[in-house]
């Protein structure tokens, strides 16, 4: 069955999130991408635009959540799965819980500051919050991590060459 | 000195955040308001617009943070204080840390799900996060709490009368 792509698989949709992450890379943004899927269809796509929008809250997940809500005209993302290439930070995890998707699938983990089990878990083990998501981790994790690592390796090289610009907050400075 | 208003005090700016909260109340939104102040000047104002924008991430703090970043053309809210009538939730607290204001002043606490010390504290006691804010709580706390309590009292009365519409997530259903 090699060579056949399952268009409904987690790997397929994570591949689409990686496409978004590569757009971020091309724009010299930390390469993180996100897609939101409802009943097998992508309803929103976004890449990290912190530098582009000069807005430290413009993480891929936040932009994709707002776009998905616009797409369906409701803040309840029922029957939805959010795919993101890196484990969400506390801001994004908090936003995800508010929007209530059923599942969250991420690529590489963030043991230092991730909020989907890496550092803390806001997605499915917090009694005070009013929604719990099923969480799947490690889907295409190596590709997702490799992209971020490559970005920071290049950034270090630029820094050595005296071309570094300050990095936005909310992202790992090294992975 | 009664009757004299100190235009640089925390109480004055919290009064301005309460003005925003009352706009939310008038729009049948959970009445939470926020202002961001830099060097004694208000650079952004916002009220909770979850229902209005059909966006569960459109909390007062999120809208005020984005507007403040637009106002100064930078994602670093240096020398800024954020005033909000209710203790921030995990999403908003995570966003605040990304934007790096020096101080956060809130009115009433949220012991069930607040992320500035009520339930957890993301603002100044999380080693993995790359910024810590000074936090001041309880400024005009009774007025802030009273507004929210009045809103939910009215909502219960509407519900009894069969006029209730579903409440957005991310807010206390009762205080």
Short mmCIF file of C-alpha atoms in Angstrom, two decimals:
data_model
loop_
_atom_site.label_atom_id
_atom_site.label_comp_id
_atom_site.label_asym_id
_atom_site.label_seq_id
_atom_site.Cartn_x
_atom_site.Cartn_y
_atom_site.Cartn_z
CA UNK A 1 0.00 0.00 0.00
CA UNK A 2 3.06 2.28 -0.03
CA UNK A 3 2.53 5.50 -1.95
CA UNK A 4 -1.18 5.65 -1.15
CA UNK A 5 -2.13 8.67 0.92
CA UNK A 6 -5.05 8.33 3.32
CA UNK A 7 -6.75 11.71 2.94
CA UNK A 8 -8.52 11.33 6.26
CA UNK A 9 -5.54 10.32 8.40
CA UNK A 10 -3.84 12.31 11.15
CA UNK A 11 -0.61 12.08 9.12
CA UNK A 12 -2.29 13.69 6.09
CA UNK A 13 -3.63 16.62 8.09
CA UNK A 14 -0.36 17.05 10.00
CA UNK A 15 1.30 17.23 6.59
CA UNK A 16 -1.04 20.11 5.79
CA UNK A 17 -0.11 21.81 9.08
CA UNK A 18 3.56 21.35 8.09
CA UNK A 19 2.82 23.12 4.79
CA UNK A 20 1.62 26.08 6.85
CA UNK A 21 4.73 25.87 9.06
CA UNK A 22 6.91 26.10 5.95
CA UNK A 23 5.13 29.33 4.97
CA UNK A 24 6.15 30.70 8.38
CA UNK A 25 9.74 29.56 7.77
CA UNK A 26 9.77 31.36 4.42
CA UNK A 27 8.61 34.54 6.18
CA UNK A 28 11.40 34.23 8.82
CA UNK A 29 8.84 33.34 11.47
CA UNK A 30 9.29 30.47 13.93
CA UNK A 31 7.95 27.63 11.71
CA UNK A 32 4.75 26.46 13.37
CA UNK A 33 1.58 25.68 11.40
CA UNK A 34 -1.97 24.66 12.22
CA UNK A 35 -5.06 23.36 10.45
CA UNK A 36 -8.52 22.71 11.85
CA UNK A 37 -10.57 19.88 10.38
CA UNK A 38 -14.30 19.24 10.65
CA UNK A 39 -15.84 16.04 9.37
CA UNK A 40 -12.85 15.35 7.15
CA UNK A 41 -12.60 18.86 5.68
CA UNK A 42 -10.04 21.55 6.47
CA UNK A 43 -12.00 24.61 7.63
CA UNK A 44 -9.04 26.82 8.56
CA UNK A 45 -5.28 27.04 8.03
CA UNK A 46 -2.76 29.36 9.68
CA UNK A 47 0.91 29.86 10.32
CA UNK A 48 2.66 31.74 13.08
CA UNK A 49 2.64 35.46 12.25
CA UNK A 50 4.06 37.07 15.39
CA UNK A 51 6.67 39.07 13.48
CA UNK A 52 4.53 39.75 10.42
CA UNK A 53 1.63 41.16 12.46
CA UNK A 54 3.87 42.48 15.25
CA UNK A 55 1.49 40.72 17.63
CA UNK A 56 2.88 38.30 20.21
CA UNK A 57 -0.53 36.59 20.42
CA UNK A 58 -0.59 35.75 16.68
CA UNK A 59 0.43 32.10 17.12
CA UNK A 60 -0.75 29.68 14.43
CA UNK A 61 -3.35 28.11 16.74
CA UNK A 62 -4.93 31.46 17.71
CA UNK A 63 -5.26 32.54 14.08
CA UNK A 64 -6.63 29.15 13.03
CA UNK A 65 -9.17 29.09 15.89
CA UNK A 66 -10.55 32.52 15.00
CA UNK A 67 -10.70 31.61 11.29
CA UNK A 68 -12.47 28.30 12.06
CA UNK A 69 -15.07 30.09 14.19
CA UNK A 70 -15.65 32.54 11.35
CA UNK A 71 -15.94 29.65 8.89
CA UNK A 72 -18.72 27.91 10.79
CA UNK A 73 -20.31 30.99 12.40
CA UNK A 74 -20.08 29.58 15.89
CA UNK A 75 -17.53 29.61 18.70
CA UNK A 76 -18.17 25.95 19.46
CA UNK A 77 -15.80 23.90 17.31
CA UNK A 78 -17.80 20.71 17.74
CA UNK A 79 -16.72 17.68 15.71
CA UNK A 80 -13.41 19.43 15.02
CA UNK A 81 -9.78 18.32 15.32
CA UNK A 82 -6.98 20.87 15.63
CA UNK A 83 -3.62 19.83 14.14
CA UNK A 84 -0.54 21.83 15.13
CA UNK A 85 3.10 21.07 14.45
CA UNK A 86 4.29 21.94 18.00
CA UNK A 87 2.70 21.37 21.39
CA UNK A 88 0.52 24.41 22.26
CA UNK A 89 1.71 27.01 24.81
CA UNK A 90 -0.54 27.94 27.78
CA UNK A 91 -2.21 30.78 25.83
CA UNK A 92 -3.09 28.54 22.89
CA UNK A 93 -4.13 25.61 25.08
CA UNK A 94 -6.42 27.93 27.06
CA UNK A 95 -7.91 29.23 23.80
CA UNK A 96 -8.41 25.69 22.49
CA UNK A 97 -10.36 24.70 25.61
CA UNK A 98 -12.63 27.75 25.18
CA UNK A 99 -13.41 26.72 21.59
CA UNK A 100 -14.09 23.07 22.44
CA UNK A 101 -12.67 21.01 19.57
CA UNK A 102 -12.99 17.27 20.24
CA UNK A 103 -9.37 16.42 19.49
CA UNK A 104 -5.96 18.07 19.46
CA UNK A 105 -3.15 16.42 17.51
CA UNK A 106 0.36 17.83 17.73
CA UNK A 107 3.71 16.98 16.22
CA UNK A 108 6.69 17.66 18.45
CA UNK A 109 6.38 18.17 22.20
CA UNK A 110 7.64 21.13 24.23
CA UNK A 111 8.79 19.73 27.58
CA UNK A 112 9.88 23.16 28.84
CA UNK A 113 6.71 25.20 28.32
CA UNK A 114 4.08 23.04 26.57
CA UNK A 115 0.55 23.07 27.97
CA UNK A 116 -0.71 19.79 26.52
CA UNK A 117 1.26 17.55 28.89
CA UNK A 118 4.84 18.76 28.32
CA UNK A 119 5.09 21.24 31.16
CA UNK A 120 1.45 21.42 32.29
CA UNK A 121 -1.74 20.02 30.80
CA UNK A 122 -4.61 22.45 30.28
CA UNK A 123 -6.31 20.36 27.59
CA UNK A 124 -7.76 17.38 29.39
CA UNK A 125 -6.82 17.18 33.01
CA UNK A 126 -7.97 20.42 34.55
CA UNK A 127 -11.17 20.03 36.53
CA UNK A 128 -11.92 23.78 36.69
CA UNK A 129 -12.02 24.14 32.90
CA UNK A 130 -15.29 23.36 31.19
CA UNK A 131 -14.11 21.15 28.33
CA UNK A 132 -11.65 18.32 27.81
CA UNK A 133 -10.01 17.44 24.50
CA UNK A 134 -8.64 14.10 23.42
CA UNK A 135 -4.90 14.66 22.85
CA UNK A 136 -2.67 12.80 20.40
CA UNK A 137 1.06 13.63 20.35
CA UNK A 138 4.03 12.77 18.19
CA UNK A 139 2.31 12.64 14.78
CA UNK A 140 5.11 13.38 12.28
CA UNK A 141 6.98 14.62 15.34
CA UNK A 142 10.44 14.28 13.79
CA UNK A 143 9.57 16.33 10.72
CA UNK A 144 7.92 19.01 12.88
CA UNK A 145 10.87 19.21 15.26
CA UNK A 146 13.38 19.11 12.42
CA UNK A 147 11.80 22.17 10.83
CA UNK A 148 12.02 24.17 14.08
CA UNK A 149 15.57 22.97 14.77
CA UNK A 150 16.63 23.93 11.24
CA UNK A 151 15.12 27.38 11.72
CA UNK A 152 17.03 28.03 14.94
CA UNK A 153 20.23 26.63 13.48
CA UNK A 154 19.94 29.15 10.64
CA UNK A 155 19.08 31.89 13.14
CA UNK A 156 22.26 31.14 15.09
CA UNK A 157 24.26 31.31 11.87
CA UNK A 158 22.67 34.67 11.02
CA UNK A 159 23.48 35.86 14.54
CA UNK A 160 27.12 34.87 14.12
CA UNK A 161 27.14 36.82 10.88
CA UNK A 162 25.66 39.84 12.72
CA UNK A 163 22.28 39.70 11.01
CA UNK A 164 20.15 38.53 13.94
CA UNK A 165 16.92 40.30 14.77
CA UNK A 166 15.23 39.82 18.16
CA UNK A 167 13.01 36.76 18.44
CA UNK A 168 9.42 37.06 19.57
CA UNK A 169 8.35 35.73 22.94
CA UNK A 170 6.28 32.63 23.44
CA UNK A 171 8.46 30.36 21.41
CA UNK A 172 11.36 28.19 22.37
CA UNK A 173 14.67 29.89 21.63
CA UNK A 174 16.23 26.56 20.93
CA UNK A 175 14.91 23.06 20.41
CA UNK B 1 -9.13 65.22 49.83
CA UNK B 2 -12.44 63.46 49.12
CA UNK B 3 -13.82 64.18 45.68
CA UNK B 4 -10.38 64.58 44.11
CA UNK B 5 -9.58 61.94 41.53
CA UNK B 6 -5.96 60.89 41.08
CA UNK B 7 -5.72 60.46 37.31
CA UNK B 8 -2.67 58.25 37.64
CA UNK B 9 -3.95 55.85 40.29
CA UNK B 10 -4.81 52.18 39.90
CA UNK B 11 -8.36 53.03 41.01
CA UNK B 12 -8.75 55.58 38.23
CA UNK B 13 -7.64 53.16 35.52
CA UNK B 14 -9.71 50.32 36.99
CA UNK B 15 -12.67 52.72 36.80
CA UNK B 16 -11.91 53.05 33.09
CA UNK B 17 -11.80 49.24 32.74
CA UNK B 18 -15.20 49.16 34.51
CA UNK B 19 -16.54 51.59 31.91
CA UNK B 20 -15.54 49.04 29.26
CA UNK B 21 -17.16 46.25 31.29
CA UNK B 22 -20.42 48.20 31.33
CA UNK B 23 -20.33 48.39 27.52
CA UNK B 24 -20.15 44.56 27.54
CA UNK B 25 -23.09 44.44 29.95
CA UNK B 26 -25.13 46.67 27.64
CA UNK B 27 -24.36 44.28 24.77
CA UNK B 28 -25.49 41.23 26.84
CA UNK B 29 -21.90 40.05 27.10
CA UNK B 30 -20.33 38.84 30.35
CA UNK B 31 -19.28 42.26 31.73
CA UNK B 32 -15.50 42.25 31.75
CA UNK B 33 -13.42 45.24 30.63
CA UNK B 34 -9.75 46.00 30.15
CA UNK B 35 -7.50 49.00 29.56
CA UNK B 36 -3.75 49.09 28.94
CA UNK B 37 -1.78 52.07 30.20
CA UNK B 38 1.69 53.22 29.19
CA UNK B 39 3.45 56.02 31.04
CA UNK B 40 0.15 57.31 32.45
CA UNK B 41 -1.77 57.20 29.14
CA UNK B 42 -4.43 54.69 28.08
CA UNK B 43 -3.21 53.12 24.82
CA UNK B 44 -6.01 50.56 24.40
CA UNK B 45 -9.49 49.78 25.70
CA UNK B 46 -11.62 46.69 25.14
CA UNK B 47 -14.62 44.81 26.44
CA UNK B 48 -15.47 41.14 26.18
CA UNK B 49 -16.97 40.47 22.72
CA UNK B 50 -17.31 36.67 22.65
CA UNK B 51 -20.96 36.78 21.61
CA UNK B 52 -20.68 39.86 19.41
CA UNK B 53 -17.77 38.44 17.38
CA UNK B 54 -18.86 34.79 17.82
CA UNK B 55 -15.27 34.13 18.88
CA UNK B 56 -14.59 32.37 22.17
CA UNK B 57 -11.10 33.89 22.22
CA UNK B 58 -12.40 37.48 22.09
CA UNK B 59 -11.93 38.16 25.79
CA UNK B 60 -11.37 41.79 26.81
CA UNK B 61 -7.69 41.19 27.57
CA UNK B 62 -6.96 39.55 24.17
CA UNK B 63 -8.57 42.42 22.26
CA UNK B 64 -6.82 45.04 24.42
CA UNK B 65 -3.42 43.34 24.00
CA UNK B 66 -3.70 43.26 20.20
CA UNK B 67 -4.89 46.87 20.11
CA UNK B 68 -2.04 47.99 22.39
CA UNK B 69 0.53 46.26 20.20
CA UNK B 70 -0.96 47.99 17.16
CA UNK B 71 -0.87 51.33 19.01
CA UNK B 72 2.85 51.17 19.75
CA UNK B 73 3.91 49.10 16.73
CA UNK B 74 5.67 46.50 18.84
CA UNK B 75 4.74 43.25 20.56
CA UNK B 76 6.72 44.20 23.66
CA UNK B 77 4.41 46.12 25.97
CA UNK B 78 7.28 47.55 27.99
CA UNK B 79 6.42 50.15 30.66
CA UNK B 80 2.76 49.07 30.40
CA UNK B 81 0.17 48.11 33.01
CA UNK B 82 -2.86 46.01 32.07
CA UNK B 83 -6.03 46.66 34.08
CA UNK B 84 -8.82 44.10 33.90
CA UNK B 85 -11.97 43.84 35.99
CA UNK B 86 -11.71 40.06 36.54
CA UNK B 87 -8.72 37.80 37.11
CA UNK B 88 -7.42 36.56 33.72
CA UNK B 89 -8.14 32.99 32.53
CA UNK B 90 -5.22 30.72 31.41
CA UNK B 91 -5.53 31.88 27.76
CA UNK B 92 -5.37 35.56 28.68
CA UNK B 93 -2.64 35.08 31.30
CA UNK B 94 -0.57 33.17 28.72
CA UNK B 95 -1.10 35.99 26.21
CA UNK B 96 -0.16 38.63 28.79
CA UNK B 97 3.16 36.88 29.51
CA UNK B 98 3.94 36.80 25.77
CA UNK B 99 3.37 40.57 25.52
CA UNK B 100 5.45 41.41 28.61
CA UNK B 101 3.62 44.26 30.37
CA UNK B 102 5.34 45.21 33.63
CA UNK B 103 2.21 45.07 35.78
CA UNK B 104 -1.21 43.41 35.80
CA UNK B 105 -3.92 44.87 38.03
CA UNK B 106 -7.23 43.06 38.36
CA UNK B 107 -10.47 43.66 40.22
CA UNK B 108 -12.24 40.52 41.42
CA UNK B 109 -10.51 37.16 41.69
CA UNK B 110 -11.59 33.88 40.10
CA UNK B 111 -10.69 31.13 42.59
CA UNK B 112 -12.13 28.40 40.32
CA UNK B 113 -10.30 29.07 37.07
CA UNK B 114 -8.17 32.22 37.43
CA UNK B 115 -4.58 32.07 36.18
CA UNK B 116 -3.12 34.96 38.20
CA UNK B 117 -3.08 33.14 41.51
CA UNK B 118 -6.73 32.07 41.88
CA UNK B 119 -6.47 28.57 40.45
CA UNK B 120 -2.95 28.64 39.00
CA UNK B 121 -0.46 31.45 38.51
CA UNK B 122 0.98 31.88 35.02
CA UNK B 123 1.91 35.54 35.51
CA UNK B 124 4.82 35.55 37.88
CA UNK B 125 5.66 32.16 39.27
CA UNK B 126 6.31 29.93 36.28
CA UNK B 127 10.02 29.34 35.70
CA UNK B 128 9.54 28.03 32.11
CA UNK B 129 7.87 31.24 30.92
CA UNK B 130 10.16 34.02 29.81
CA UNK B 131 8.59 36.99 31.60
CA UNK B 132 7.15 37.77 35.02
CA UNK B 133 4.60 40.48 35.75
CA UNK B 134 4.00 42.28 39.02
CA UNK B 135 0.42 41.41 40.00
CA UNK B 136 -1.96 43.57 42.05
CA UNK B 137 -5.39 42.14 42.92
CA UNK B 138 -8.58 43.43 44.48
CA UNK B 139 -8.56 46.99 43.08
CA UNK B 140 -12.26 48.03 43.08
CA UNK B 141 -12.90 44.31 43.50
CA UNK B 142 -16.38 44.72 44.94
CA UNK B 143 -17.61 46.91 42.08
CA UNK B 144 -16.10 44.50 39.51
CA UNK B 145 -17.63 41.44 41.17
CA UNK B 146 -20.96 43.18 41.69
CA UNK B 147 -21.25 43.91 37.97
CA UNK B 148 -20.65 40.25 37.04
CA UNK B 149 -22.98 39.00 39.78
CA UNK B 150 -25.71 41.39 38.62
CA UNK B 151 -25.28 40.14 35.06
CA UNK B 152 -25.71 36.49 36.04
CA UNK B 153 -28.64 37.33 38.34
CA UNK B 154 -30.38 38.95 35.38
CA UNK B 155 -29.42 35.98 33.16
CA UNK B 156 -31.06 33.59 35.64
CA UNK B 157 -34.18 35.72 35.63
CA UNK B 158 -34.25 35.68 31.83
CA UNK B 159 -33.78 31.91 31.93
CA UNK B 160 -36.75 31.53 34.29
CA UNK B 161 -38.77 33.62 31.87
CA UNK B 162 -37.67 31.31 29.01
CA UNK B 163 -35.50 33.89 27.26
CA UNK B 164 -32.09 32.42 27.97
CA UNK B 165 -29.51 32.04 25.23
CA UNK B 166 -26.46 29.79 25.67
CA UNK B 167 -23.51 31.39 27.45
CA UNK B 168 -20.06 31.40 25.90
CA UNK B 169 -17.29 29.29 27.36
CA UNK B 170 -14.37 30.63 29.30
CA UNK B 171 -16.37 32.61 31.75
CA UNK B 172 -17.74 31.69 35.14
CA UNK B 173 -21.38 30.67 34.90
CA UNK B 174 -21.98 32.07 38.32
CA UNK B 175 -20.01 34.27 40.71
#
